[in-house]
Structures are given as structure tokens and as C-alpha cells.
Amino acid sequence: MDLSMLWTVLSWAWIASEVGILLLTRTSRSTGEVQDRGSILILWGALLSAISLGRWFGESHARTMFHDAHWLRPASVVIFAVALALRWTAVITLGRSFSANVAIRATQSLHTTGLYRIVRHPSYTGLIFIFFAEALRTRNWVGFAIVMVPTTAALIYRIRVEEAALRSAFGEEYAAYSRRTKRLIPGLY
């Protein structure tokens, strides 16, 4: 299988999984306290527009990212595959506690083991690296920025909304967890 085909397969797997997550894991107001503040719409809007514009820009403009960029496509495929596996693992780890919209169920507990021992939002770490792989695929600095800036900004907003809900629900337990565990990248952020 060539790289373009592998990228296409991974892209469709990602799209299908995100649609599945959106349709199957949304918490209704009757089963939990929804505190999303529009973050799901902002994230999806940023994701769809930024990746579409970034891909268009990357295909229609000169490749200026690096002089000899033959390694960019294989690197982006590897990053995409690893990031997708990370996202899926994080979602599966949370199980019924995972929700597409920011919501806290009355029976929910704080997960601090496995990937969640390393970073507080491993599914978002996976997403940010998926965005990074998409940005690399543009092979153009402007295309890279078109993909990364709005998606990262939307993701940071969503993390802030989610963390406010978690602080409200879990109080000092979440505060202690936050002090010892970074948000997205171990030791950095």
C-alpha cells in the first residue's frame, strides 16, 4: 500500500471514528450536567475549515516548508497513525465516562491511571498530533499555520471549558491531579 492510500485509509478511519464518537457518546441533559459552552461546535468548525483550507492551500501553492522535503509525507503518516491510536486508546480507557460534549455524570469518577497518569487530556494530545500531521501534509508554512492556529486555539478553549467542569465536579481531587499532571505534553504543558 502506498503512502497516499495509507493516508486516505487513516483519514477515513479518523473521520468515521469522530462521527461515531459524536453520535454515540453525547451526554443528554437527562443523564448528566452538560457544560459544553459551545466548545464542540467551535472545535468542529475550526477542524473542518482549517483542515479544508490547509489542504487546499498546500495543494495549490508552492511547497516551501523545507528545501528537501521527501521525508514529510512518510513522517506525517506515522505521526497520524500514532496520534489516532493514542486518541482511540484514551477514549476507550474512559469508556462510558467519555462524552463528545463536556458533561459530568452523577456517577462519574476521576480517571488518573493509564494514559491519564501521564497527561490530563490524552485524547486531545492525540488530536493535536493529528492536526500536526495534517499541517505537515500541506508542505507549506502558510498551510501549516492555517491548520494549526485555529485548531489549537479551539482545542485550548475546549480544554479550559472541560477543566472548569472537572474542577467544579471533583474539587480538590482535580486540583491535586492538575498540580501533578500536565494537560497535553508530559513535563511541558
XYZ file of C-alpha atoms in Angstrom:
189
model
C 0.000 0.000 0.000
C 1.474 3.372 -0.977
C 1.571 6.382 1.361
C -1.312 8.209 -0.306
C -3.570 5.191 0.071
C -2.493 4.665 3.682
C -3.160 8.352 4.413
C -6.615 8.038 2.841
C -7.436 4.923 4.884
C -6.267 6.595 8.105
C -8.204 9.771 7.269
C -11.441 7.867 6.686
C -10.895 5.828 9.856
C -10.421 9.067 11.787
C -13.484 10.725 10.240
C -15.647 7.652 10.884
C -14.437 7.390 14.474
C -15.060 11.096 15.177
C -18.573 10.906 13.735
C -19.169 7.744 15.781
C -17.864 9.455 18.915
C -20.091 12.457 18.252
C -23.220 10.379 17.659
C -22.713 7.695 20.297
C -21.192 9.488 23.262
C -23.099 12.752 23.598
C -24.484 13.149 27.082
C -28.062 14.372 27.236
C -29.213 16.813 29.878
C -31.255 13.993 31.430
C -28.195 11.780 32.086
C -25.626 14.388 33.085
C -24.815 18.025 33.602
C -23.861 19.400 30.170
C -21.355 22.269 30.468
C -20.081 22.403 26.887
C -20.411 26.195 26.295
C -20.370 25.621 22.542
C -16.883 24.116 22.595
C -17.880 21.100 20.473
C -19.214 23.376 17.725
C -16.168 25.640 17.893
C -13.804 22.657 17.721
C -15.638 21.022 14.809
C -15.903 24.355 12.958
C -12.189 25.032 13.382
C -11.269 21.462 12.473
C -13.340 21.297 9.280
C -12.494 24.775 7.988
C -8.798 24.762 8.928
C -8.040 21.319 7.531
C -10.013 22.000 4.331
C -8.314 25.368 3.775
C -4.917 23.982 4.751
C -5.234 21.075 2.315
C -6.397 23.411 -0.462
C -3.551 25.831 0.225
C -1.000 23.038 0.349
C -2.156 21.607 -2.975
C -2.478 24.938 -4.787
C 0.694 26.713 -3.626
C 4.410 26.037 -3.730
C 5.872 23.605 -1.234
C 8.098 25.894 0.797
C 8.341 24.194 4.165
C 11.739 22.611 3.629
C 14.118 22.569 0.677
C 14.293 18.776 0.513
C 11.006 17.585 1.995
C 10.811 13.997 0.736
C 10.513 12.822 4.356
C 7.428 14.943 5.181
C 4.792 12.601 3.777
C 6.075 9.434 5.470
C 6.587 11.343 8.732
C 3.056 12.737 8.586
C 1.597 9.250 8.041
C 3.495 7.818 11.031
C 2.514 10.760 13.264
C -1.110 10.458 12.131
C -1.252 6.704 12.855
C 0.334 7.027 16.310
C -1.861 10.022 17.197
C -5.001 8.201 16.076
C -4.069 5.172 18.187
C -3.457 7.474 21.169
C -6.840 9.175 20.735
C -8.703 5.870 20.408
C -6.911 4.402 23.433
C -7.802 7.444 25.551
C -11.468 7.304 24.510
C -11.692 3.548 25.134
C -9.975 3.942 28.519
C -12.660 6.371 29.703
C -15.433 4.115 28.406
C -18.861 5.350 29.483
C -17.295 8.396 31.148
C -16.248 9.756 27.738
C -18.657 12.247 26.220
C -18.433 14.203 22.961
C -19.846 17.225 24.750
C -18.417 18.473 28.020
C -20.653 16.842 30.620
C -20.321 15.324 34.057
C -22.497 12.384 35.074
C -23.518 11.985 38.712
C -21.848 8.551 38.866
C -18.649 9.642 37.118
C -15.260 9.278 38.785
C -11.972 10.999 38.012
C -9.650 8.849 35.874
C -5.988 9.245 36.857
C -4.438 5.952 35.738
C -3.020 4.645 32.468
C -2.598 7.418 29.896
C -4.380 9.762 32.308
C -1.478 9.356 34.739
C 0.841 10.850 32.102
C -1.350 13.735 30.825
C -4.793 15.005 31.789
C -6.173 15.032 28.237
C -4.564 12.220 26.204
C -7.406 12.186 23.660
C -6.650 15.860 22.961
C -2.928 15.080 22.766
C -3.877 12.615 20.037
C -5.992 15.267 18.308
C -3.269 17.914 18.404
C -0.841 15.473 16.788
C -3.452 14.563 14.169
C -3.700 18.299 13.421
C 0.117 18.448 13.319
C 0.240 15.581 10.799
C -2.424 17.323 8.691
C -0.412 20.556 8.869
C 2.792 18.793 7.779
C 0.928 17.369 4.786
C 0.478 20.891 3.409
C 4.280 21.124 2.972
C 3.877 24.896 3.184
C 4.380 27.230 6.157
C 1.195 29.178 5.448
C -0.795 25.957 5.080
C 0.804 24.685 8.288
C -0.354 27.815 10.154
C -3.828 27.642 8.572
C -4.252 24.159 10.057
C -2.507 24.567 13.410
C -3.562 28.008 14.665
C -7.381 27.698 14.643
C -7.475 24.030 15.646
C -5.069 24.569 18.541
C -6.970 27.672 19.699
C -10.283 25.771 19.587
C -8.755 22.833 21.452
C -7.329 25.090 24.168
C -10.762 26.695 24.601
C -12.333 23.245 24.901
C -9.740 22.155 27.468
C -10.487 25.247 29.563
C -14.229 24.520 29.429
C -13.652 20.874 30.343
C -11.260 21.679 33.163
C -13.727 24.172 34.673
C -16.374 21.416 34.677
C -13.941 18.921 36.220
C -12.839 21.388 38.914
C -16.484 22.052 39.727
C -17.321 18.337 39.919
C -14.207 16.985 41.650
C -12.880 19.986 43.612
C -9.620 19.384 45.457
C -9.203 15.923 43.913
C -8.984 17.528 40.447
C -6.822 20.397 41.739
C -4.293 17.891 43.141
C -4.384 15.895 39.893
C -3.770 19.116 37.919
C -0.757 20.009 40.041
C 0.975 16.690 39.374
C -0.121 16.047 35.753
C 0.337 18.279 32.686
C -2.522 18.909 30.247
C -1.225 17.653 26.891
C 2.528 17.135 26.811
C 4.346 15.479 29.744
C 6.612 17.927 31.549
C 5.719 20.868 29.276
C 2.027 21.779 29.065
